[in-house]
Coordinates of C-alpha atoms (C1' of nucleotides) in Angstrom, one line a residue:
Chain O
M1049 CA -39.9 -6.6 -25.4
S1050 CA -40.8 -4.1 -22.8
P1051 CA -44.6 -3.4 -22.7
E1052 CA -44.5 0.4 -23.1
A1053 CA -42.0 2.7 -24.6
Q1054 CA -38.5 1.7 -23.8
T1055 CA -36.9 4.4 -21.8
G1056 CA -34.1 2.6 -20.0
P1057 CA -30.6 4.1 -20.1
A1058 CA -29.3 1.3 -22.4
T1059 CA -32.1 2.0 -24.9
Q1060 CA -31.5 5.7 -24.7
I1061 CA -27.8 5.3 -25.5
A1062 CA -28.7 3.0 -28.3
N1063 CA -31.2 5.5 -29.7
D1064 CA -28.7 8.3 -29.5
L1065 CA -26.0 6.3 -31.3
R1066 CA -28.5 5.0 -33.9
A1067 CA -29.6 8.6 -34.6
A1068 CA -26.0 9.7 -35.0
I1069 CA -25.5 6.9 -37.5
A1070 CA -28.7 7.7 -39.3
N1071 CA -28.0 11.4 -39.7
G1072 CA -24.4 11.0 -40.7
T1073 CA -22.7 12.3 -37.6
L1074 CA -21.2 8.9 -37.4
Q1075 CA -20.1 7.9 -40.9
P1076 CA -19.6 4.3 -42.0
G1077 CA -16.3 3.1 -40.7
A1078 CA -16.2 5.7 -37.9
K1079 CA -15.3 4.5 -34.4
L1080 CA -17.9 4.7 -31.8
P1081 CA -17.2 5.9 -28.3
T1082 CA -15.8 3.2 -26.1
V1083 CA -18.0 1.3 -23.7
R1084 CA -16.1 2.9 -20.8
D1085 CA -16.6 6.4 -22.2
L1086 CA -20.3 5.9 -22.8
A1087 CA -20.7 4.6 -19.3
E1088 CA -19.0 7.7 -17.9
Q1089 CA -20.8 10.2 -20.2
Y1090 CA -24.2 8.8 -19.4
G1091 CA -23.5 8.1 -15.8
V1092 CA -24.3 4.4 -16.0
S1093 CA -22.5 1.2 -15.4
R1094 CA -20.2 -0.3 -18.0
N1095 CA -22.5 -3.2 -18.3
T1096 CA -25.4 -0.9 -19.4
A1097 CA -23.3 0.9 -22.0
A1098 CA -22.1 -2.5 -23.3
K1099 CA -25.7 -3.5 -23.7
A1100 CA -26.4 -0.6 -25.9
I1101 CA -23.4 -1.5 -28.1
A1102 CA -24.6 -5.1 -28.3
Q1103 CA -28.0 -4.0 -29.3
L1104 CA -26.8 -2.0 -32.2
S1105 CA -24.6 -4.9 -33.2
N1106 CA -27.6 -7.2 -33.2
E1107 CA -29.4 -4.8 -35.4
G1108 CA -26.6 -5.0 -37.9
R1109 CA -25.7 -1.3 -37.7
I1110 CA -22.3 -1.6 -36.3
V1111 CA -19.5 -4.2 -36.1
T1112 CA -17.3 -4.7 -33.1
R1113 CA -13.7 -5.7 -33.2
Y1114 CA -12.5 -7.5 -30.2
G1115 CA -10.0 -5.4 -28.3
S1116 CA -10.3 -2.6 -30.7
G1117 CA -13.6 -0.9 -30.7
A1118 CA -17.0 -0.6 -32.3
Y1119 CA -17.4 0.8 -35.8
V1120 CA -20.3 1.9 -38.0
R1121 CA -20.8 -0.8 -40.5
E1122 CA -19.4 -0.1 -43.9
A1123 CA -21.6 0.0 -47.0
H1124 CA -21.5 -3.3 -48.7
P1125 CA -21.0 -3.9 -52.4
V1126 CA -24.3 -5.2 -53.6
R1127 CA -24.8 -7.8 -56.4
R1128 CA -27.8 -7.3 -58.5
V1129 CA -29.2 -10.8 -59.3
G1130 CA -31.6 -10.9 -62.3
Q1131 CA -33.0 -13.5 -64.6
D1132 CA -30.2 -12.7 -67.1
R1133 CA -27.7 -14.6 -65.1
Y1134 CA -29.3 -17.8 -66.4
A1135 CA -29.2 -16.6 -70.0
K1136 CA -28.6 -19.4 -72.5
S1137 CA -25.8 -17.4 -74.1
N1138 CA -23.9 -17.9 -70.9
W1139 CA -23.9 -21.6 -71.0
A1140 CA -24.8 -22.6 -74.6
N1141 CA -21.1 -22.4 -75.2
S1142 CA -19.9 -24.7 -72.4
T1143 CA -16.6 -22.9 -72.0
V1144 CA -18.2 -20.0 -70.3
E1145 CA -19.9 -20.0 -67.0
V1146 CA -23.1 -19.0 -65.5
Y1147 CA -23.0 -16.0 -63.3
R1148 CA -20.7 -14.4 -65.8
D1149 CA -22.7 -11.2 -65.9
E1150 CA -22.5 -10.9 -62.1
R1151 CA -18.7 -10.4 -62.3
H1152 CA -17.3 -7.1 -61.3
E1153 CA -15.9 -5.0 -64.0
G1154 CA -12.3 -5.9 -64.7
E1155 CA -12.2 -8.7 -62.3
P1156 CA -10.6 -11.9 -63.5
A1157 CA -13.0 -14.7 -63.9
E1158 CA -10.6 -17.0 -62.1
Q1159 CA -11.4 -15.4 -58.8
Q1160 CA -14.9 -16.7 -59.0
G1161 CA -14.1 -20.4 -58.6
T1162 CA -16.0 -22.7 -56.4
Q1163 CA -13.9 -23.4 -53.4
T1164 CA -15.7 -26.3 -51.8
Q1165 CA -17.8 -29.0 -53.3
E1166 CA -19.3 -32.1 -51.8
V1167 CA -21.4 -34.6 -53.6
T1168 CA -23.4 -37.3 -52.0
L1169 CA -25.9 -39.8 -53.1
L1170 CA -28.8 -39.9 -50.7
S1171 CA -32.4 -40.8 -50.3
A1172 CA -34.8 -38.0 -51.3
D1173 CA -36.9 -36.5 -48.6
E1174 CA -40.5 -35.5 -49.3
R1175 CA -39.7 -32.0 -50.4
V1176 CA -36.9 -33.0 -52.8
A1177 CA -38.8 -36.0 -54.1
Q1178 CA -41.9 -33.9 -54.9
A1179 CA -39.8 -31.3 -56.6
L1180 CA -37.8 -33.7 -58.7
G1181 CA -40.8 -35.9 -59.4
V1182 CA -39.3 -39.0 -57.9
E1183 CA -40.6 -41.2 -55.1
V1184 CA -39.7 -40.5 -51.5
G1185 CA -36.6 -42.4 -50.6
A1186 CA -35.3 -42.7 -54.2
D1187 CA -31.6 -42.1 -54.7
V1188 CA -30.8 -38.5 -55.7
Y1189 CA -27.6 -36.6 -55.9
E1190 CA -26.9 -33.7 -53.6
R1191 CA -24.2 -31.3 -54.5
D1192 CA -23.2 -29.0 -51.7
R1193 CA -21.2 -25.9 -52.4
I1194 CA -19.8 -22.8 -50.7
M1195 CA -19.3 -20.1 -53.3
F1196 CA -16.4 -17.7 -52.9
R1197 CA -15.3 -14.4 -54.3
D1198 CA -12.1 -12.7 -53.6
G1199 CA -11.3 -15.4 -51.1
K1200 CA -14.5 -14.7 -49.1
P1201 CA -17.6 -16.8 -49.0
T1202 CA -20.5 -15.2 -50.8
H1203 CA -23.3 -17.8 -50.6
L1204 CA -24.2 -21.4 -50.2
V1205 CA -25.8 -23.6 -52.8
T1206 CA -27.2 -27.1 -52.4
S1207 CA -28.4 -28.7 -55.6
Y1208 CA -30.4 -31.9 -56.1
Y1209 CA -30.5 -33.9 -59.3
R1210 CA -32.3 -37.1 -60.4
R1211 CA -29.7 -39.8 -60.4
E1212 CA -30.1 -40.8 -64.0
D1213 CA -29.7 -37.2 -65.2
V1214 CA -26.2 -36.6 -63.8
E1215 CA -24.7 -40.1 -63.3
G1216 CA -21.3 -40.1 -64.9
T1217 CA -21.1 -36.4 -65.6
A1218 CA -18.7 -33.8 -64.2
I1219 CA -21.6 -32.4 -62.2
I1220 CA -21.2 -35.0 -59.6
D1221 CA -17.4 -35.0 -59.6
S1222 CA -16.4 -34.0 -56.1
R1223 CA -13.2 -32.3 -57.3
P1224 CA -13.9 -28.6 -56.9
G1225 CA -14.2 -26.7 -60.1
M1226 CA -14.9 -29.7 -62.3
A1227 CA -18.3 -28.4 -63.1
G1228 CA -17.3 -24.9 -62.8
S1229 CA -19.6 -22.4 -61.2
G1230 CA -22.5 -23.2 -63.4
G1231 CA -21.4 -25.4 -66.2
S1232 CA -24.0 -27.9 -65.0
F1233 CA -26.6 -26.3 -67.3
A1234 CA -24.3 -26.9 -70.3
I1235 CA -23.7 -30.4 -69.3
L1236 CA -27.4 -31.1 -68.8
A1237 CA -28.1 -29.5 -72.2
E1238 CA -25.6 -31.8 -73.9
R1239 CA -27.6 -34.7 -72.5
G1240 CA -30.8 -33.4 -74.0
L1241 CA -32.0 -31.8 -70.8
A1242 CA -31.7 -28.2 -71.7
P1243 CA -33.1 -25.8 -69.1
D1244 CA -36.0 -23.8 -70.3
E1245 CA -38.1 -22.5 -67.4
M1246 CA -37.4 -21.7 -63.9
T1247 CA -39.3 -21.0 -60.7
E1248 CA -37.5 -19.2 -57.9
E1249 CA -39.1 -18.9 -54.4
L1250 CA -37.4 -16.8 -51.8
F1251 CA -37.9 -15.6 -48.3
A1252 CA -35.7 -14.1 -45.6
R1253 CA -34.9 -15.3 -42.1
M1254 CA -32.1 -15.1 -39.5
P1255 CA -29.2 -17.5 -40.2
T1256 CA -28.5 -20.6 -38.3
V1257 CA -25.3 -20.8 -36.3
E1258 CA -23.8 -23.0 -39.0
E1259 CA -24.6 -20.5 -41.6
M1260 CA -23.1 -17.7 -39.6
V1261 CA -19.9 -19.6 -39.5
S1262 CA -19.8 -20.7 -43.1
L1263 CA -20.7 -17.3 -44.5
D1264 CA -18.8 -15.3 -41.8
L1265 CA -21.9 -13.3 -41.0
P1266 CA -21.9 -10.5 -38.5
P1267 CA -24.6 -10.5 -35.9
G1268 CA -27.8 -8.9 -37.1
E1269 CA -27.4 -10.0 -40.7
P1270 CA -30.3 -11.9 -42.1
V1271 CA -30.1 -14.4 -45.0
V1272 CA -32.3 -14.9 -48.1
E1273 CA -33.1 -18.5 -48.7
Q1274 CA -33.9 -19.3 -52.3
W1275 CA -35.4 -22.4 -53.8
R1276 CA -34.9 -22.8 -57.5
T1277 CA -36.7 -25.3 -59.7
T1278 CA -35.3 -25.7 -63.2
R1279 CA -37.4 -27.4 -65.9
T1280 CA -36.9 -28.4 -69.5
A1281 CA -39.3 -27.2 -72.2
E1282 CA -41.2 -30.4 -71.6
G1283 CA -41.7 -29.5 -68.0
R1284 CA -39.4 -32.1 -66.5
V1285 CA -37.5 -30.9 -63.4
I1286 CA -33.8 -31.3 -63.9
E1287 CA -32.5 -29.4 -60.9
Y1288 CA -33.9 -28.4 -57.5
A1289 CA -31.5 -26.1 -55.6
K1290 CA -31.4 -24.2 -52.3
G1291 CA -29.4 -21.1 -52.0
V1292 CA -28.5 -19.2 -48.8
H1293 CA -27.4 -15.6 -49.4
P1294 CA -26.3 -12.9 -46.9
A1295 CA -29.1 -10.4 -47.2
S1296 CA -27.0 -7.2 -47.3
R1297 CA -25.0 -8.3 -50.4
F1298 CA -27.7 -9.2 -52.9
V1299 CA -30.6 -7.5 -54.5
W1300 CA -33.0 -9.7 -56.4
S1301 CA -34.5 -8.4 -59.6
Y1302 CA -37.4 -9.8 -61.6
T1303 CA -39.0 -8.4 -64.7
F1304 CA -42.2 -9.9 -66.1
K1305 CA -45.2 -9.2 -68.1
I1306 CA -48.4 -8.8 -66.1
P1307 CA -50.4 -11.9 -66.6
D1308 CA -53.9 -11.9 -68.0
Chain T
M106 CA -18.4 -11.6 -31.7
S107 CA -16.0 -13.6 -29.7
P108 CA -12.8 -14.6 -31.4
E109 CA -12.9 -18.4 -30.9
A110 CA -15.6 -20.8 -30.2
Q111 CA -18.1 -19.4 -27.8
T112 CA -18.1 -21.4 -24.7
G113 CA -19.5 -19.2 -22.0
P114 CA -22.3 -20.4 -19.9
A115 CA -24.9 -18.1 -21.5
T116 CA -23.9 -19.4 -25.0
Q117 CA -24.1 -22.9 -23.7
I118 CA -27.6 -22.5 -22.3
A119 CA -28.7 -20.9 -25.6
N120 CA -27.2 -23.7 -27.6
D121 CA -28.9 -26.3 -25.4
L122 CA -32.3 -24.6 -25.8
R123 CA -31.8 -24.0 -29.5
A124 CA -31.0 -27.7 -30.0
A125 CA -34.1 -28.6 -28.0
I126 CA -36.2 -26.4 -30.2
A127 CA -34.6 -27.8 -33.4
N128 CA -35.1 -31.4 -32.5
G129 CA -38.6 -31.0 -31.4
T130 CA -38.1 -31.5 -27.7
L131 CA -39.6 -28.1 -27.3
Q132 CA -42.5 -27.8 -29.7
P133 CA -43.8 -24.5 -31.1
G134 CA -45.8 -22.8 -28.4
A135 CA -44.1 -24.7 -25.6
K136 CA -43.0 -22.8 -22.6
L137 CA -39.3 -22.6 -21.9
P138 CA -37.9 -23.0 -18.4
T139 CA -38.0 -19.8 -16.4
V140 CA -34.9 -17.6 -16.2
R141 CA -34.7 -18.5 -12.5
D142 CA -34.9 -22.2 -13.1
L143 CA -32.3 -22.1 -15.8
A144 CA -30.0 -20.1 -13.5
E145 CA -30.4 -22.8 -10.8
Q146 CA -30.0 -25.7 -13.2
Y147 CA -26.9 -24.4 -14.7
G148 CA -25.5 -22.9 -11.6
V149 CA -25.2 -19.4 -13.0
S150 CA -26.5 -16.1 -12.1
R151 CA -30.0 -15.1 -13.2
N152 CA -28.4 -12.4 -15.4
T153 CA -26.6 -15.0 -17.4
A154 CA -29.6 -17.2 -17.9
A155 CA -31.6 -14.1 -19.0
K156 CA -28.9 -13.4 -21.5
A157 CA -29.4 -16.8 -23.1
I158 CA -33.1 -16.1 -23.4
A159 CA -32.5 -12.7 -24.9
Q160 CA -30.2 -14.2 -27.4
L161 CA -32.8 -16.7 -28.6
S162 CA -35.3 -13.9 -28.8
N163 CA -32.9 -11.9 -30.9
E164 CA -32.6 -14.8 -33.2
G165 CA -36.3 -14.9 -33.6
R166 CA -36.6 -18.4 -32.3
I167 CA -38.7 -17.6 -29.2
V168 CA -41.0 -14.9 -28.1
T169 CA -41.1 -13.7 -24.5
R170 CA -44.3 -12.5 -22.8
Y171 CA -43.7 -10.1 -20.0
G172 CA -44.5 -11.5 -16.7
S173 CA -45.5 -14.8 -18.2
G174 CA -42.6 -16.7 -19.7
A175 CA -40.7 -17.4 -22.9
Y176 CA -42.2 -19.6 -25.6
V177 CA -41.1 -21.3 -28.7
R178 CA -42.2 -19.2 -31.6
E179 CA -45.3 -20.5 -33.4
A180 CA -45.2 -21.4 -37.0
H181 CA -46.5 -18.5 -39.1
P182 CA -49.1 -18.7 -41.8
V183 CA -47.1 -17.9 -44.9
R184 CA -48.5 -16.0 -47.8
R185 CA -47.1 -17.0 -51.2
V186 CA -46.7 -14.0 -53.3
G187 CA -46.5 -14.7 -57.1
Q188 CA -46.8 -12.7 -60.3
D189 CA -50.4 -13.9 -60.5
R190 CA -51.5 -11.4 -57.9
Y191 CA -51.2 -8.7 -60.5
A192 CA -53.2 -10.6 -63.1
K193 CA -55.3 -8.4 -65.3
S194 CA -58.4 -10.5 -64.6
N195 CA -58.2 -9.2 -61.0
W196 CA -58.5 -5.6 -61.9
A197 CA -59.9 -5.4 -65.4
N198 CA -63.3 -5.6 -63.7
S199 CA -62.8 -2.7 -61.4
T200 CA -65.2 -4.1 -58.7
V201 CA -62.7 -6.7 -57.7
E202 CA -59.4 -6.0 -56.0
V203 CA -55.8 -6.9 -56.6
Y204 CA -54.4 -9.4 -54.1
R205 CA -57.6 -11.4 -54.4
D206 CA -55.8 -14.6 -54.9
E207 CA -53.9 -14.1 -51.7
R208 CA -57.0 -14.3 -49.6
H209 CA -57.4 -17.1 -47.3
E210 CA -60.0 -19.6 -48.2
G211 CA -63.4 -18.6 -46.9
E212 CA -62.2 -15.3 -45.5
P213 CA -64.5 -12.4 -46.3
A214 CA -62.8 -9.9 -48.6
E215 CA -63.9 -7.1 -46.3
Q216 CA -61.3 -8.1 -43.8
Q217 CA -58.6 -7.1 -46.2
G218 CA -59.3 -3.4 -46.3
T219 CA -56.6 -0.7 -46.1
Q220 CA -56.7 0.7 -42.6
T221 CA -54.5 3.7 -43.0
Q222 CA -53.8 5.8 -46.0
E223 CA -52.0 9.1 -46.3
V224 CA -51.5 11.0 -49.5
T225 CA -49.1 13.9 -49.9
L226 CA -47.9 15.9 -52.8
L227 CA -44.1 16.3 -52.6
S228 CA -41.0 16.9 -54.6
A229 CA -39.4 13.9 -56.2
D230 CA -36.0 12.9 -54.8
E231 CA -33.5 11.5 -57.2
R232 CA -34.5 7.9 -56.8
V233 CA -38.2 8.5 -57.4
A234 CA -37.6 11.0 -60.2
Q235 CA -35.4 8.6 -62.1
A236 CA -37.9 5.8 -61.7
L237 CA -40.9 7.8 -62.8
G238 CA -39.0 9.6 -65.5
V239 CA -39.6 13.1 -64.2
E240 CA -37.1 15.8 -63.1
V241 CA -35.7 15.9 -59.6
G242 CA -37.9 18.2 -57.6
A243 CA -41.0 17.8 -59.7
D244 CA -44.3 17.3 -57.9
V245 CA -45.2 13.7 -57.4
Y246 CA -47.9 12.0 -55.3
E247 CA -46.9 9.8 -52.5
R248 CA -49.5 7.3 -51.1
D249 CA -48.4 5.8 -47.8
R250 CA -50.4 2.8 -46.5
I251 CA -50.3 0.3 -43.8
M252 CA -52.1 -2.9 -44.9
F253 CA -54.0 -4.9 -42.4
R254 CA -55.5 -8.4 -42.3
D255 CA -57.6 -9.7 -39.4
G256 CA -56.9 -6.5 -37.6
K257 CA -53.2 -6.9 -37.7
P258 CA -50.7 -5.0 -39.8
T259 CA -49.2 -7.2 -42.6
H260 CA -47.0 -4.9 -44.6
L261 CA -46.3 -1.3 -45.6
V262 CA -46.6 0.2 -49.0
T263 CA -45.5 3.6 -50.2
S264 CA -46.5 4.3 -53.8
Y265 CA -45.3 7.2 -56.1
Y266 CA -47.2 8.5 -59.1
R267 CA -46.6 11.2 -61.6
R268 CA -48.9 14.0 -60.7
E269 CA -50.8 14.2 -64.0
D270 CA -51.4 10.5 -64.0
V271 CA -53.5 10.4 -60.8
E272 CA -54.7 14.0 -60.3
G273 CA -58.4 13.9 -59.6
T274 CA -58.7 10.2 -59.2
A275 CA -59.7 8.1 -56.2
I276 CA -56.1 6.9 -56.0
I277 CA -55.1 10.1 -54.2
D278 CA -58.2 10.3 -52.1
S279 CA -57.0 10.2 -48.5
R280 CA -60.1 8.6 -47.2
P281 CA -59.1 5.0 -46.5
G282 CA -60.6 2.4 -48.8
M283 CA -61.5 4.8 -51.6
A284 CA -59.0 3.1 -53.9
G285 CA -59.5 -0.2 -52.3
S286 CA -56.5 -2.5 -51.8
G287 CA -55.4 -2.3 -55.4
G288 CA -58.0 -0.7 -57.5
S289 CA -55.4 1.7 -58.6
F290 CA -54.5 -0.5 -61.5
A291 CA -58.1 -0.4 -62.7
I292 CA -58.2 3.4 -62.4
L293 CA -55.0 3.8 -64.3
A294 CA -56.2 1.5 -67.0
E295 CA -59.4 3.6 -67.4
R296 CA -57.2 6.6 -68.0
G297 CA -55.4 4.7 -70.8
L298 CA -52.5 3.8 -68.6
A299 CA -53.0 0.1 -68.4
P300 CA -50.1 -1.7 -66.6
D301 CA -48.3 -4.2 -68.8
E302 CA -44.9 -4.9 -67.4
M303 CA -43.4 -4.9 -64.0
T304 CA -40.0 -5.0 -62.3
E305 CA -39.6 -6.1 -58.7
E306 CA -36.4 -5.7 -56.8
L307 CA -36.1 -7.1 -53.4
F308 CA -33.7 -7.5 -50.6
A309 CA -33.8 -8.3 -46.9
R310 CA -32.6 -6.3 -43.9
M311 CA -33.3 -5.8 -40.2
P312 CA -36.2 -3.4 -39.6
T313 CA -36.0 0.2 -38.4
V314 CA -37.4 1.0 -35.0
E315 CA -40.4 2.6 -36.7
E316 CA -41.1 -0.5 -38.8
M317 CA -40.9 -2.6 -35.7
V318 CA -43.6 -0.5 -34.2
S319 CA -45.8 -0.2 -37.3
L320 CA -45.7 -3.9 -38.1
D321 CA -45.6 -5.1 -34.5
L322 CA -42.4 -7.1 -35.3
P323 CA -40.8 -9.3 -32.7
P324 CA -37.1 -9.0 -32.1
G325 CA -35.1 -11.0 -34.6
E326 CA -37.6 -10.6 -37.4
P327 CA -36.1 -9.3 -40.6
V328 CA -38.1 -7.5 -43.3
V329 CA -38.1 -7.8 -47.1
E330 CA -38.0 -4.4 -48.8
Q331 CA -39.4 -4.5 -52.3
W332 CA -39.3 -1.9 -55.0
R333 CA -41.8 -2.3 -57.7
T334 CA -41.8 -0.5 -61.0
T335 CA -44.9 -0.7 -63.1
R336 CA -44.9 0.2 -66.8
T337 CA -47.4 0.5 -69.6
A338 CA -47.0 -1.4 -72.9
E339 CA -45.3 1.7 -74.2
G340 CA -42.7 1.5 -71.4
R341 CA -44.0 4.5 -69.5
V342 CA -43.6 4.1 -65.7
I343 CA -47.0 4.7 -64.0
E344 CA -46.2 3.6 -60.5
Y345 CA -43.1 3.2 -58.4
A346 CA -43.7 1.6 -55.0
K347 CA -41.8 0.5 -52.0
G348 CA -43.1 -2.4 -49.8
V349 CA -41.9 -3.5 -46.4
H350 CA -42.9 -7.0 -45.5
P351 CA -42.1 -9.1 -42.4
A352 CA -39.8 -11.8 -43.6
S353 CA -41.5 -14.7 -41.9
R354 CA -44.9 -14.2 -43.3
F355 CA -44.1 -14.1 -47.0
V356 CA -42.6 -16.3 -49.7
W357 CA -41.9 -14.6 -53.0
S358 CA -42.3 -16.7 -56.1
Y359 CA -41.3 -16.0 -59.6
T360 CA -41.6 -18.2 -62.7
F361 CA -39.9 -17.2 -65.9
K362 CA -38.5 -18.5 -69.1
I363 CA -34.7 -18.7 -69.2
P364 CA -33.6 -15.9 -71.5
D365 CA -31.5 -16.4 -74.6
Chain P
dT709 C1' 1.5 -2.4 -21.5
dA710 C1' -2.6 0.0 -21.9
dG711 C1' -6.9 0.1 -23.9
dT712 C1' -11.1 -2.3 -25.4
dG713 C1' -15.0 -5.5 -26.1
dG714 C1' -17.2 -9.5 -23.8
dT715 C1' -18.7 -12.1 -20.0
dC716 C1' -20.1 -13.2 -15.4
dT717 C1' -21.7 -12.6 -10.5
dA718 C1' -24.8 -11.2 -6.6
dG719 C1' -28.1 -8.5 -5.5
dA720 C1' -31.7 -5.2 -6.3
dC721 C1' -35.8 -3.2 -8.2
dC722 C1' -39.4 -2.7 -11.6
dA723 C1' -43.4 -4.0 -14.8
dC724 C1' -46.4 -7.2 -15.9
dT725 C1' -49.1 -11.7 -15.7
dT726 C1' -51.6 -15.1 -13.3
dC727 C1' -54.3 -16.7 -9.8
Chain Y
dA182 C1' -49.6 -12.4 -3.5
dA183 C1' -46.6 -15.0 -6.2
dG184 C1' -44.2 -15.8 -10.3
dT185 C1' -41.7 -14.1 -14.3
dG186 C1' -39.2 -11.3 -17.8
dG187 C1' -36.4 -7.0 -18.0
dT188 C1' -33.1 -3.8 -16.4
dC189 C1' -29.5 -1.9 -13.8
dT190 C1' -25.3 -1.6 -10.6
dA191 C1' -20.5 -2.3 -9.0
dG192 C1' -16.9 -4.9 -9.4
dA193 C1' -14.3 -8.5 -11.4
dC194 C1' -11.9 -11.2 -14.8
dC195 C1' -10.8 -12.7 -19.5
dA196 C1' -9.4 -12.3 -24.6
dC197 C1' -7.8 -9.6 -27.8
dT198 C1' -5.7 -5.4 -30.2
dA199 C1' -2.4 -2.0 -30.9
dA200 C1' 1.6 0.4 -30.0

DNA sequence: TAGTGGTCTAGACCACTTC
DNA sequence: AAGTGGTCTAGACCACTAA
């Protein structure tokens, strides 16, 4: 960045527009002045005005529609993600699915289906091996999914399982929907590997280009990467999973007793 | 963004450099080709080459040093933030501080001190009022802090307390360091308001301009915003706090039993 | 067809680092 | 003094939207 305060025309235009968005002069969904109008109003070149628009886009404050205009970004429906989504009551009866409590009110469950699923048998890298408690290079199953809702991608999940834990189950059936959107816990429980404890680690970062495409992310939208380790009551790890979630659509909630 | 695949020269340069970073050809800390060199190599204008550099900067993959060059961003030391940081053993003895377990090995505790602290008595807005269980407009204390480590800002914390809970305590003493970096739990416990349960809600977003300045954030660095509600065993809320953390420097970890 | 966002050029100047 | 990142201009062209 610039060494001192940024006082160039492009920065000034961006600041003005940002303030207008912040104080409500420009409501969500409102159309911003065109690049050409801004250039004229501020007496700068079109290039400079466009730079201000691009800046706000990178900050995630506006979206631009090619050939149409730039618009203040709409508020996003946010999903609150708490420990309850894993509740045993959701999967003890294997006909229901995990994530049930995340469903919008009145929304048919059918709209939640997994749309893509890809299962491969591969050699565990160091990270996965350590998490699953197998040796590096051992065969493990990877299940790669893109989760959809209302026809739009919501998040990515990549799960890893010890081979012997899931061999022959619907979990590794590549046909989409065979394991539902979370029936894996019920299936594991039936095999005597009932989930009991979980560790979730999360952090945020900017998305990769591939993630921007898969999740249809606008510029300036970070993602939350989550690593989930699921264990049985005996402490055996039965699933190690990575999730990639668009930051603006999820709030993560954890409630716990303060430890001694 | 562009409607189809992005195949402009600037995008191509950015892609090439991004790939070089990803595959290790350009190691962290390595200097990228200069804008002028890139322009010549690709046969484009300097402007276009600069755009590619700016793009990678916005993605958080490189940092640019004015007058010096562009460099692959160094790996950041990451702090793992788990429930243990609130453990009672850390504050039951009021001479020690919370966050003790986050300290780097061998690093003097003194380097962790709060550097700025600002306390104000203000009227609770709806969010704070609801969280603290007081009426909207009631007087509450706000304690605004910037936390430092090794002379550099690490995160922002804004805490809210019910007036009667903290009146006359060191918690609302504006002199920096009076409440240490977490002695507030010990102080509250001494008043019969021992923390027992906590809810943390978090999500990621791009920072505001003010946060970029306060936290010395590079472009392309998201922040994690955390809202923490602390309750006594009786369920009374004794602190409601907002934290703003640079995304790349923290990993959040939660371990819990799967609920029934 | 007209309007709009996105990109690029060629040249210029500025602010800062490095030597 | 030389090198480098950052910004800006004026003009051009392209891709897409909307009527």
